[in-house]
Amino acid sequence: MADELTAEQVADAMYKMVADAQGQKKLKPMDLQKSMIEYFGGDRCDKKLCKAAIKELIESGRCVYTYFGGSFIELPHEEGAAKG
Amino acid sequence: MSNTSGKTPKLDKLDKGPWPSFVKEIKRAAEKSPMSKDLLGQLELSYEEKIGHWKHGGIVGVFGYGGGVIGRYSDVPDKFPNVAHFHTMRVNMPSAWFYSTEALRKLCDIWEKHGSGLLNMHGSTGDIIFLGTVTDKLEPIFAELTEAGFDLGGSGSDVRTPSCCVGPARCEWACYDTLNLCYDLTMHYQDELHRPAFPYKFKFKCAGCPNDCVASVARADMSIIGTWKDGIQIDNGAVKEYADKGMNIQKDVCGNCPAKCMEWDGSTMAIDNSLCRRCMHCINVMPKALRPGKERGACIMIGSKAPIVEGALLSSVLVPFMKMEPPYEELKDLVEKMHDIWCEEGKNRERIGEFIQRVGLGNFLEAIEVEPSPYMVEHPRDNPYVFYEEYFEEGDEDEGEEEDE
């Protein structure tokens, strides 16, 4: 039987996905959740665990929520609009 | 042409007359707030050029939250540096907007200290809207708000701050405790309110009766509107009093009933409650004589929205009657099923009403395990989502295919 997956492990995988997509595609929380369930398998990773992982990502400051017509999760960056 | 002179001839025209004016209020705030002064200048420029000078969205927020702050920036910051950042904060209002004067003073003090001093009571979401601050001030404002017992509301693709009418606190027609439900939903959906995880926004609005004082039928993805299952309560003595005082019961009450289900013979009012549409007209006209029935709850409606990405929609009936009593498990179970399917299949910036239109109400009902009901049909020959599968016999489809070939 596979080891029990932790929120930190899922958060690490989510972080990698967000980092890889940065500048190319904005990812929504649901994109991350679907990808994680597919990657780790539905028997090990569920919606609740993904929510905890996203919470961990945001509260650790590794990722931030952004809004560009919809809400996304991205790496912290200085937004263009703030520069005027 | 830019306007940095401090003169605002176009705005001044909106300041004339005895009526309340937003220009008057901004000018008052500008006496001690440089931010409000530059706001006037930028607004004057917008009036001159007939174009808005705001950019919105972005990355700003308070730590851990994905909603509650709407980033707003000037696209002419060189001319109006004090509004280069002019972020909006949404503050979760109390149920039905009841405040103590002390709480209002506290909110104003916080905003005068850290922001422009301008606010909306209330925005169309229902929240207290703090207008205009800079990124560095967001955390101090949030800290002072939480110390005063307030929290940020929703923004972005999340559950928006639930709102409700005054309900039983001040209204005799409330069919359920709107204030309690609003508070309960706010607390239950804290995670969904502060951490945007949906395809787009999702709004709850709780109206105590079909008068729908919070206009939930037009503005909420889930409209929870109080109603009753049994008959309207009639006090015939009081009806007679209205008639004696000159009310034309036949014309003004029975004649305006959309279902034409009322009869008045000069001494007795009779209502065919099986036809009643719960429109509240008769009750509104004769509040002393008629009252909602005794078996009260709410009608759950789904899907309204203002026109943003697609056109406006009104809510339509999803559950004709549901008892509305704590802990509201039946409602929350339904909401969870709706969120699951919408999150799974919804497109980016697709409201749940638009999602239902795209996938079809029949498929949506199947996914959330709700049986179709005639109450969901808005007009005859409308909402053709009920498929009478029992009328098809085995082999019907095969025969059709053969004919096509």
Coordinates of C-alpha atoms in Angstrom, one line a residue:
Chain A
M1 CA 0.0 0.0 0.0
A2 CA 1.3 3.5 -0.9
D3 CA 2.4 5.9 1.8
E4 CA -0.3 8.3 3.0
L5 CA 0.0 11.6 1.1
T6 CA 0.4 14.8 3.1
A7 CA -0.8 18.3 2.3
E8 CA 2.8 19.4 2.2
Q9 CA 3.6 16.9 -0.6
V10 CA 0.6 18.0 -2.6
A11 CA 1.6 21.6 -2.0
D12 CA 5.1 20.9 -3.3
A13 CA 3.7 19.3 -6.5
M14 CA 1.3 22.2 -6.9
Y15 CA 4.1 24.7 -6.5
K16 CA 6.1 23.1 -9.2
M17 CA 3.1 23.2 -11.5
V18 CA 2.5 26.9 -10.8
A19 CA 6.2 27.7 -11.3
D20 CA 6.4 25.8 -14.6
A21 CA 3.3 27.6 -15.9
Q22 CA 4.3 31.1 -14.7
G23 CA 4.3 33.6 -17.5
Q24 CA 2.6 31.1 -19.8
K25 CA -0.7 30.1 -18.3
K26 CA -2.6 31.3 -15.3
L27 CA -3.8 28.4 -13.2
K28 CA -7.0 28.3 -11.2
P29 CA -7.3 26.4 -8.0
M30 CA -9.6 23.9 -9.8
D31 CA -6.9 23.3 -12.4
L32 CA -4.4 22.4 -9.7
Q33 CA -6.9 20.2 -7.9
K34 CA -7.8 18.2 -11.0
S35 CA -4.1 17.8 -11.9
M36 CA -3.2 16.6 -8.5
I37 CA -5.9 14.1 -8.3
E38 CA -4.9 12.8 -11.7
Y39 CA -1.2 12.8 -10.8
F40 CA -1.5 11.1 -7.4
G41 CA -4.6 9.1 -8.1
G42 CA -8.1 9.6 -6.7
D43 CA -7.5 7.0 -4.0
R44 CA -4.6 9.0 -2.5
C45 CA -5.5 12.6 -3.2
D46 CA -8.9 14.2 -2.8
K47 CA -10.6 17.6 -2.9
K48 CA -10.1 18.1 0.8
L49 CA -6.4 17.4 0.7
C50 CA -6.0 19.8 -2.3
K51 CA -7.8 22.5 -0.4
A52 CA -5.4 22.0 2.5
A53 CA -2.5 22.1 0.1
I54 CA -3.6 25.4 -1.4
K55 CA -4.1 26.9 2.0
E56 CA -0.5 25.8 2.9
L57 CA 0.8 27.3 -0.4
I58 CA -0.9 30.7 0.2
E59 CA -0.2 30.9 4.0
S60 CA 3.5 30.1 3.5
G61 CA 3.7 32.9 1.0
R62 CA 5.0 30.7 -1.7
C63 CA 2.0 31.5 -3.9
V64 CA -0.5 34.3 -4.0
Y65 CA -4.0 34.7 -5.3
T66 CA -4.4 37.1 -8.2
Y67 CA -7.4 38.5 -10.0
F68 CA -7.5 39.0 -13.8
G69 CA -11.1 38.7 -14.7
G70 CA -11.1 35.5 -12.6
S71 CA -9.1 34.3 -9.6
F72 CA -5.8 32.5 -10.1
I73 CA -2.9 31.1 -8.1
E74 CA 0.5 32.4 -9.1
L75 CA 4.0 32.9 -7.8
P76 CA 4.4 36.3 -6.0
H77 CA 5.3 39.0 -8.5
E78 CA 5.1 42.7 -9.0
E79 CA 2.1 43.4 -11.1
G80 CA 2.4 45.5 -14.2
A81 CA -0.6 47.7 -13.3
A82 CA 1.2 48.8 -10.1
K83 CA 4.0 50.4 -12.1
G84 CA 1.6 52.8 -13.7
Chain B
M1 CA -5.9 68.2 -21.8
S2 CA -5.1 67.3 -18.3
N3 CA -6.7 68.8 -15.2
T4 CA -4.2 69.2 -12.4
S5 CA -5.2 72.8 -11.6
G6 CA -7.6 71.8 -8.9
K7 CA -10.5 73.4 -10.8
T8 CA -13.4 71.0 -11.6
P9 CA -15.9 72.9 -13.7
K10 CA -17.7 69.8 -15.0
L11 CA -18.0 68.2 -11.6
D12 CA -19.2 71.4 -10.1
K13 CA -22.3 71.1 -12.2
L14 CA -23.1 67.9 -10.3
D15 CA -22.7 69.7 -7.0
K16 CA -25.6 72.2 -7.6
G17 CA -29.0 71.9 -6.1
P18 CA -30.3 70.7 -2.8
W19 CA -29.7 67.0 -3.4
P20 CA -27.0 64.7 -2.0
S21 CA -24.1 64.7 -4.4
F22 CA -21.1 62.4 -4.5
V23 CA -19.1 65.4 -5.7
K24 CA -20.1 67.3 -2.6
E25 CA -18.9 64.4 -0.4
I26 CA -15.6 64.0 -2.3
K27 CA -14.9 67.7 -2.0
R28 CA -15.5 67.6 1.7
A29 CA -13.1 64.7 2.0
A30 CA -10.6 66.5 -0.2
E31 CA -10.3 69.2 2.4
K32 CA -8.1 66.9 4.5
S33 CA -7.3 64.0 2.1
P34 CA -4.8 64.5 -0.8
M35 CA -6.1 61.2 -2.2
S36 CA -9.6 62.6 -2.4
K37 CA -8.3 65.8 -4.0
D38 CA -6.5 63.8 -6.8
L39 CA -9.6 61.7 -7.2
L40 CA -11.6 64.8 -8.0
G41 CA -8.9 65.8 -10.5
Q42 CA -8.9 62.4 -12.2
L43 CA -12.6 62.3 -12.4
E44 CA -12.7 65.8 -14.0
L45 CA -10.2 64.6 -16.5
S46 CA -12.5 61.6 -17.2
Y47 CA -15.5 63.9 -17.8
E48 CA -13.4 66.0 -20.1
E49 CA -12.1 63.1 -22.1
K50 CA -15.1 60.9 -21.8
I51 CA -13.0 58.0 -20.8
G52 CA -12.3 56.2 -17.5
H53 CA -8.8 56.3 -16.1
W54 CA -8.8 53.2 -13.8
K55 CA -7.2 49.8 -14.2
H56 CA -8.4 47.1 -11.9
G57 CA -7.5 43.6 -10.7
G58 CA -4.1 42.3 -10.0
I59 CA -2.3 40.9 -7.1
V60 CA -3.2 42.9 -4.0
G61 CA -4.8 41.4 -1.0
V62 CA -4.2 40.7 2.7
F63 CA -2.1 37.7 3.7
G64 CA -3.9 34.4 3.3
Y65 CA -7.0 35.8 1.7
G66 CA -7.8 35.7 -2.0
G67 CA -10.7 38.1 -1.8
G68 CA -11.9 41.3 -0.1
V69 CA -9.5 43.7 -1.8
I70 CA -9.9 44.9 -5.4
G71 CA -6.7 46.4 -6.8
R72 CA -7.3 49.7 -8.5
Y73 CA -4.8 51.9 -10.2
S74 CA -4.7 55.1 -12.1
D75 CA -3.5 55.0 -15.6
V76 CA -2.4 58.7 -15.3
P77 CA -0.3 58.4 -12.0
D78 CA 2.1 61.0 -13.1
K79 CA -0.7 63.6 -13.1
F80 CA -2.5 62.3 -10.0
P81 CA 0.2 60.6 -7.9
N82 CA -2.1 60.3 -4.8
V83 CA -4.4 58.0 -6.6
A84 CA -1.7 55.9 -8.3
H85 CA -3.0 53.2 -6.0
F86 CA -6.7 53.5 -5.1
H87 CA -7.7 50.0 -3.9
T88 CA -11.1 49.1 -2.8
M89 CA -11.7 47.0 0.4
R90 CA -14.9 45.0 0.9
V91 CA -15.9 44.6 4.5
N92 CA -18.4 41.9 5.5
M93 CA -21.4 43.7 6.8
P94 CA -23.6 42.4 9.6
S95 CA -26.8 40.5 8.7
A96 CA -29.4 42.9 7.4
W97 CA -27.0 45.9 7.9
F98 CA -27.7 46.5 11.6
Y99 CA -25.0 48.5 13.3
S100 CA -24.4 50.3 16.5
T101 CA -23.4 53.9 16.1
E102 CA -20.2 53.0 17.9
A103 CA -19.4 50.4 15.3
L104 CA -20.0 52.9 12.5
R105 CA -17.7 55.4 14.2
K106 CA -15.0 52.8 14.5
L107 CA -15.2 51.9 10.8
C108 CA -15.0 55.6 9.9
D109 CA -12.0 56.2 12.1
I110 CA -10.2 53.2 10.6
W111 CA -10.8 54.5 7.1
E112 CA -10.0 58.1 7.8
K113 CA -6.7 57.0 9.3
H114 CA -5.6 54.6 6.5
G115 CA -7.7 55.4 3.4
S116 CA -9.3 58.2 1.5
G117 CA -12.1 58.7 4.0
L118 CA -14.6 57.8 1.3
L119 CA -16.9 54.8 1.5
N120 CA -20.1 53.3 0.1
M121 CA -22.8 52.2 2.5
H122 CA -23.3 49.8 0.9
G123 CA -22.1 48.4 -2.4
S124 CA -24.3 46.4 -4.7
T125 CA -22.8 43.2 -3.1
G126 CA -24.1 44.5 0.2
D127 CA -20.6 44.9 1.7
I128 CA -19.3 48.1 3.3
I129 CA -17.1 49.5 0.6
F130 CA -13.9 51.3 1.6
L131 CA -12.9 53.4 -1.4
G132 CA -9.2 54.1 -2.0
T133 CA -6.1 53.1 -0.2
V134 CA -2.6 52.0 -1.0
T135 CA -1.0 48.6 -0.9
D136 CA 1.1 49.2 2.2
K137 CA -2.0 50.1 4.2
L138 CA -3.9 46.9 3.5
E139 CA -2.5 44.9 6.4
P140 CA -2.8 47.6 9.0
I141 CA -6.4 48.2 8.0
F142 CA -7.2 44.5 8.1
A143 CA -5.6 44.2 11.6
E144 CA -7.7 47.1 12.9
L145 CA -10.9 45.8 11.3
T146 CA -10.5 42.3 12.8
E147 CA -9.7 43.9 16.2
A148 CA -13.0 45.7 15.9
G149 CA -14.8 42.5 15.0
F150 CA -15.1 42.9 11.3
D151 CA -13.8 40.7 8.5
L152 CA -13.3 41.2 4.8
G153 CA -16.0 40.1 2.4
G154 CA -15.8 38.2 -0.8
S155 CA -14.4 39.3 -4.2
G156 CA -13.2 37.4 -7.3
S157 CA -14.2 33.8 -8.0
D158 CA -15.5 33.0 -4.6
V159 CA -18.6 32.9 -2.5
R160 CA -19.5 36.5 -2.2
T161 CA -20.6 38.0 1.1
P162 CA -24.1 36.6 1.8
S163 CA -26.7 39.2 2.3
C164 CA -30.3 39.2 3.6
C165 CA -33.3 41.4 4.2
V166 CA -34.3 42.6 7.7
G167 CA -36.4 39.5 8.1
P168 CA -38.1 38.8 11.4
A169 CA -36.0 41.6 13.0
R170 CA -38.4 44.2 11.6
C171 CA -40.8 42.6 9.3
E172 CA -44.0 40.6 10.1
W173 CA -43.9 38.8 6.7
A174 CA -40.6 37.0 7.1
C175 CA -41.3 33.3 6.4
Y176 CA -37.9 32.3 7.9
D177 CA -35.1 33.8 9.9
T178 CA -33.1 35.4 7.1
L179 CA -30.6 37.0 9.5
N180 CA -29.7 33.7 11.1
L181 CA -29.4 31.9 7.7
C182 CA -27.2 34.7 6.3
Y183 CA -24.9 34.5 9.4
D184 CA -24.8 30.7 9.3
L185 CA -23.9 30.7 5.6
T186 CA -21.3 33.3 6.1
M187 CA -19.6 31.2 8.8
H188 CA -20.1 27.9 7.1
Y189 CA -18.6 29.1 3.9
Q190 CA -15.6 31.0 5.3
D191 CA -13.1 29.0 3.3
E192 CA -15.0 29.5 0.1
L193 CA -15.5 33.2 0.9
H194 CA -11.8 33.9 1.4
R195 CA -10.2 31.4 -0.9
P196 CA -11.5 31.7 -4.5
A197 CA -11.8 28.3 -5.9
F198 CA -14.8 28.6 -8.3
P199 CA -15.1 29.2 -12.0
Y200 CA -16.6 32.6 -11.1
K201 CA -18.4 34.4 -8.3
F202 CA -21.3 32.8 -6.4
K203 CA -23.8 34.8 -4.5
F204 CA -26.4 33.9 -1.8
K205 CA -29.2 36.3 -1.0
C206 CA -31.8 35.6 1.6
A207 CA -35.2 37.2 1.2
G208 CA -37.8 36.6 3.9
C209 CA -40.9 36.7 1.7
P210 CA -41.8 36.9 -2.0
N211 CA -41.6 40.8 -1.8
D212 CA -37.8 40.0 -2.1
C213 CA -36.5 43.2 -0.6
V214 CA -32.9 42.2 -1.4
A215 CA -33.8 41.6 -5.1
S216 CA -32.4 38.2 -4.8
V217 CA -34.3 36.9 -7.8
A218 CA -32.3 39.2 -10.1
R219 CA -28.9 39.3 -8.3
A220 CA -28.1 36.1 -6.6
D221 CA -26.8 32.8 -8.0
M222 CA -28.8 31.2 -5.2
S223 CA -31.9 33.1 -4.2
I224 CA -33.5 31.9 -1.0
I225 CA -37.0 33.4 -0.9
G226 CA -39.4 32.9 1.9
T227 CA -42.7 31.3 1.1
W228 CA -45.5 29.2 2.6
K229 CA -47.0 25.9 1.7
D230 CA -50.5 26.2 3.1
G231 CA -53.1 28.9 2.5
I232 CA -53.0 32.6 3.0
Q233 CA -54.5 33.5 6.5
I234 CA -57.6 35.6 6.1
D235 CA -59.2 37.8 8.7
N236 CA -62.6 38.5 7.1
G237 CA -63.5 41.1 9.7
A238 CA -60.4 43.1 8.8
V239 CA -61.2 42.7 5.0
K240 CA -64.6 44.2 5.7
E241 CA -63.0 47.1 7.5
Y242 CA -60.9 47.9 4.5
A243 CA -64.0 47.7 2.3
D244 CA -65.9 50.0 4.8
K245 CA -63.1 52.5 4.6
G246 CA -63.5 52.8 0.9
M247 CA -61.1 50.2 -0.6
N248 CA -62.4 48.7 -3.8
I249 CA -61.6 45.1 -2.9
Q250 CA -62.9 43.6 -6.1
K251 CA -60.9 46.0 -8.3
D252 CA -57.8 46.7 -6.3
V253 CA -57.2 43.3 -4.8
C254 CA -59.1 40.5 -6.7
G255 CA -58.7 42.3 -10.0
N256 CA -55.0 42.7 -9.6
C257 CA -54.4 39.0 -8.5
P258 CA -52.2 37.5 -11.3
A259 CA -53.8 34.1 -10.8
K260 CA -57.4 35.4 -10.5
C261 CA -57.8 33.1 -7.6
M262 CA -59.6 35.5 -5.2
E263 CA -63.3 36.1 -4.7
W264 CA -65.0 38.8 -2.7
D265 CA -68.8 38.7 -2.3
G266 CA -69.0 41.9 -0.2
S267 CA -68.7 40.1 3.2
T268 CA -66.3 37.1 2.7
M269 CA -63.0 36.8 1.0
A270 CA -62.2 33.4 -0.6
I271 CA -58.9 32.3 -2.0
D272 CA -58.2 29.2 -4.1
N273 CA -54.7 28.6 -2.7
S274 CA -54.0 25.9 -5.2
L275 CA -53.7 28.6 -7.8
C276 CA -52.0 31.2 -5.7
R277 CA -48.7 32.3 -7.1
R278 CA -47.4 33.7 -3.8
C279 CA -46.9 37.2 -5.4
M280 CA -47.8 39.0 -2.1
H281 CA -49.9 41.6 -3.9
C282 CA -53.0 41.0 -1.9
I283 CA -51.1 40.8 1.4
N284 CA -49.3 44.1 0.6
V285 CA -52.6 45.8 -0.1
M286 CA -54.4 44.5 3.0
P287 CA -51.7 43.8 5.5
K288 CA -54.1 43.8 8.5
A289 CA -56.4 41.3 6.8
L290 CA -54.2 38.8 5.1
R291 CA -51.0 37.1 6.2
P292 CA -48.7 34.4 4.7
G293 CA -49.7 30.9 5.7
K294 CA -48.5 29.1 8.8
E295 CA -46.4 26.4 7.2
R296 CA -43.4 28.5 6.2
G297 CA -40.1 27.9 4.6
A298 CA -38.3 29.1 1.5
C299 CA -38.2 28.5 -2.2
I300 CA -34.7 27.9 -3.5
M301 CA -34.1 29.6 -6.9
I302 CA -31.0 29.4 -9.0
G303 CA -29.1 31.3 -11.6
S304 CA -29.7 35.0 -11.7
K305 CA -26.9 37.4 -12.6
A306 CA -26.3 40.9 -14.1
P307 CA -25.0 41.2 -17.6
I308 CA -21.2 40.9 -17.6
V309 CA -19.8 38.1 -19.8
E310 CA -23.3 37.0 -21.0
G311 CA -26.7 38.7 -20.7
A312 CA -28.8 39.1 -17.5
L313 CA -30.7 36.2 -16.1
L314 CA -33.4 35.9 -13.5
S315 CA -33.4 33.0 -11.0
S316 CA -35.7 30.1 -11.7
V317 CA -37.1 27.6 -9.2
L318 CA -35.0 24.7 -8.1
V319 CA -36.7 23.6 -5.0
P320 CA -40.3 24.9 -4.6
F321 CA -40.3 24.5 -0.8
M322 CA -37.7 23.7 1.8
K323 CA -38.0 24.1 5.6
M324 CA -35.5 26.7 6.6
E325 CA -34.3 25.8 10.1
P326 CA -30.9 25.5 11.6
P327 CA -28.5 23.8 10.9
Y328 CA -29.8 24.0 7.3
E329 CA -28.3 20.7 6.4
E330 CA -30.6 20.1 3.5
L331 CA -29.7 23.4 1.9
K332 CA -26.0 22.9 2.5
D333 CA -26.0 19.4 0.9
L334 CA -27.7 20.9 -2.1
V335 CA -25.2 23.7 -2.4
E336 CA -22.3 21.3 -2.1
K337 CA -23.6 19.1 -5.0
M338 CA -24.1 22.3 -7.1
H339 CA -20.6 23.5 -6.3
D340 CA -19.1 20.1 -7.1
I341 CA -20.6 19.9 -10.6
W342 CA -20.0 23.5 -11.4
C343 CA -16.4 23.5 -10.3
E344 CA -15.8 20.2 -12.2
E345 CA -17.4 21.2 -15.5
G346 CA -17.8 25.0 -15.4
K347 CA -15.7 27.2 -17.7
N348 CA -13.6 30.1 -16.5
R349 CA -15.9 33.1 -15.7
E350 CA -19.1 31.1 -16.2
R351 CA -21.7 31.8 -13.6
I352 CA -23.8 28.8 -12.5
G353 CA -26.9 30.1 -14.3
E354 CA -24.9 30.3 -17.6
F355 CA -23.5 26.8 -16.8
I356 CA -27.0 25.4 -16.4
Q357 CA -28.0 27.0 -19.7
R358 CA -25.0 25.4 -21.4
V359 CA -25.4 21.9 -20.1
G360 CA -29.2 22.0 -19.9
L361 CA -31.3 22.0 -16.7
G362 CA -32.1 18.3 -17.1
N363 CA -28.4 17.3 -17.0
F364 CA -27.8 19.7 -14.1
L365 CA -30.7 18.3 -12.1
E366 CA -29.5 14.8 -12.7
A367 CA -26.0 15.8 -11.4
I368 CA -27.3 17.3 -8.2
E369 CA -29.9 14.5 -7.7
V370 CA -33.0 16.8 -7.8
E371 CA -36.1 15.4 -9.4
P372 CA -37.7 17.6 -12.1
S373 CA -40.9 19.3 -10.9
P374 CA -43.6 21.3 -12.7
Y375 CA -42.8 24.2 -10.5
M376 CA -39.5 24.6 -12.4
V377 CA -41.4 25.4 -15.6
E378 CA -41.6 29.2 -16.1
H379 CA -44.1 29.2 -18.9
P380 CA -46.1 26.4 -20.8
R381 CA -43.9 24.8 -23.4
D382 CA -40.8 26.4 -21.8
N383 CA -37.9 24.6 -20.1
P384 CA -38.2 21.4 -22.2
Y385 CA -35.9 19.4 -20.0
V386 CA -38.2 16.6 -18.9
F387 CA -37.7 13.6 -21.1
Y388 CA -40.4 11.0 -20.9
E389 CA -38.1 8.0 -21.3
E390 CA -40.9 5.6 -20.4
Y391 CA -42.7 6.6 -23.6
F392 CA -39.8 5.2 -25.7
E393 CA -39.8 1.5 -26.2
E394 CA -36.7 -0.6 -26.6
G395 CA -35.5 -0.5 -30.2
D396 CA -37.1 2.9 -31.0
E397 CA -33.6 4.5 -31.4
D398 CA -32.3 1.6 -33.5
E399 CA -35.2 1.8 -35.8
G400 CA -34.5 5.5 -36.3
E401 CA -30.9 4.9 -37.0
E402 CA -31.8 2.3 -39.6
E403 CA -34.1 4.7 -41.3
D404 CA -31.3 7.3 -41.4
E405 CA -29.0 4.9 -43.0

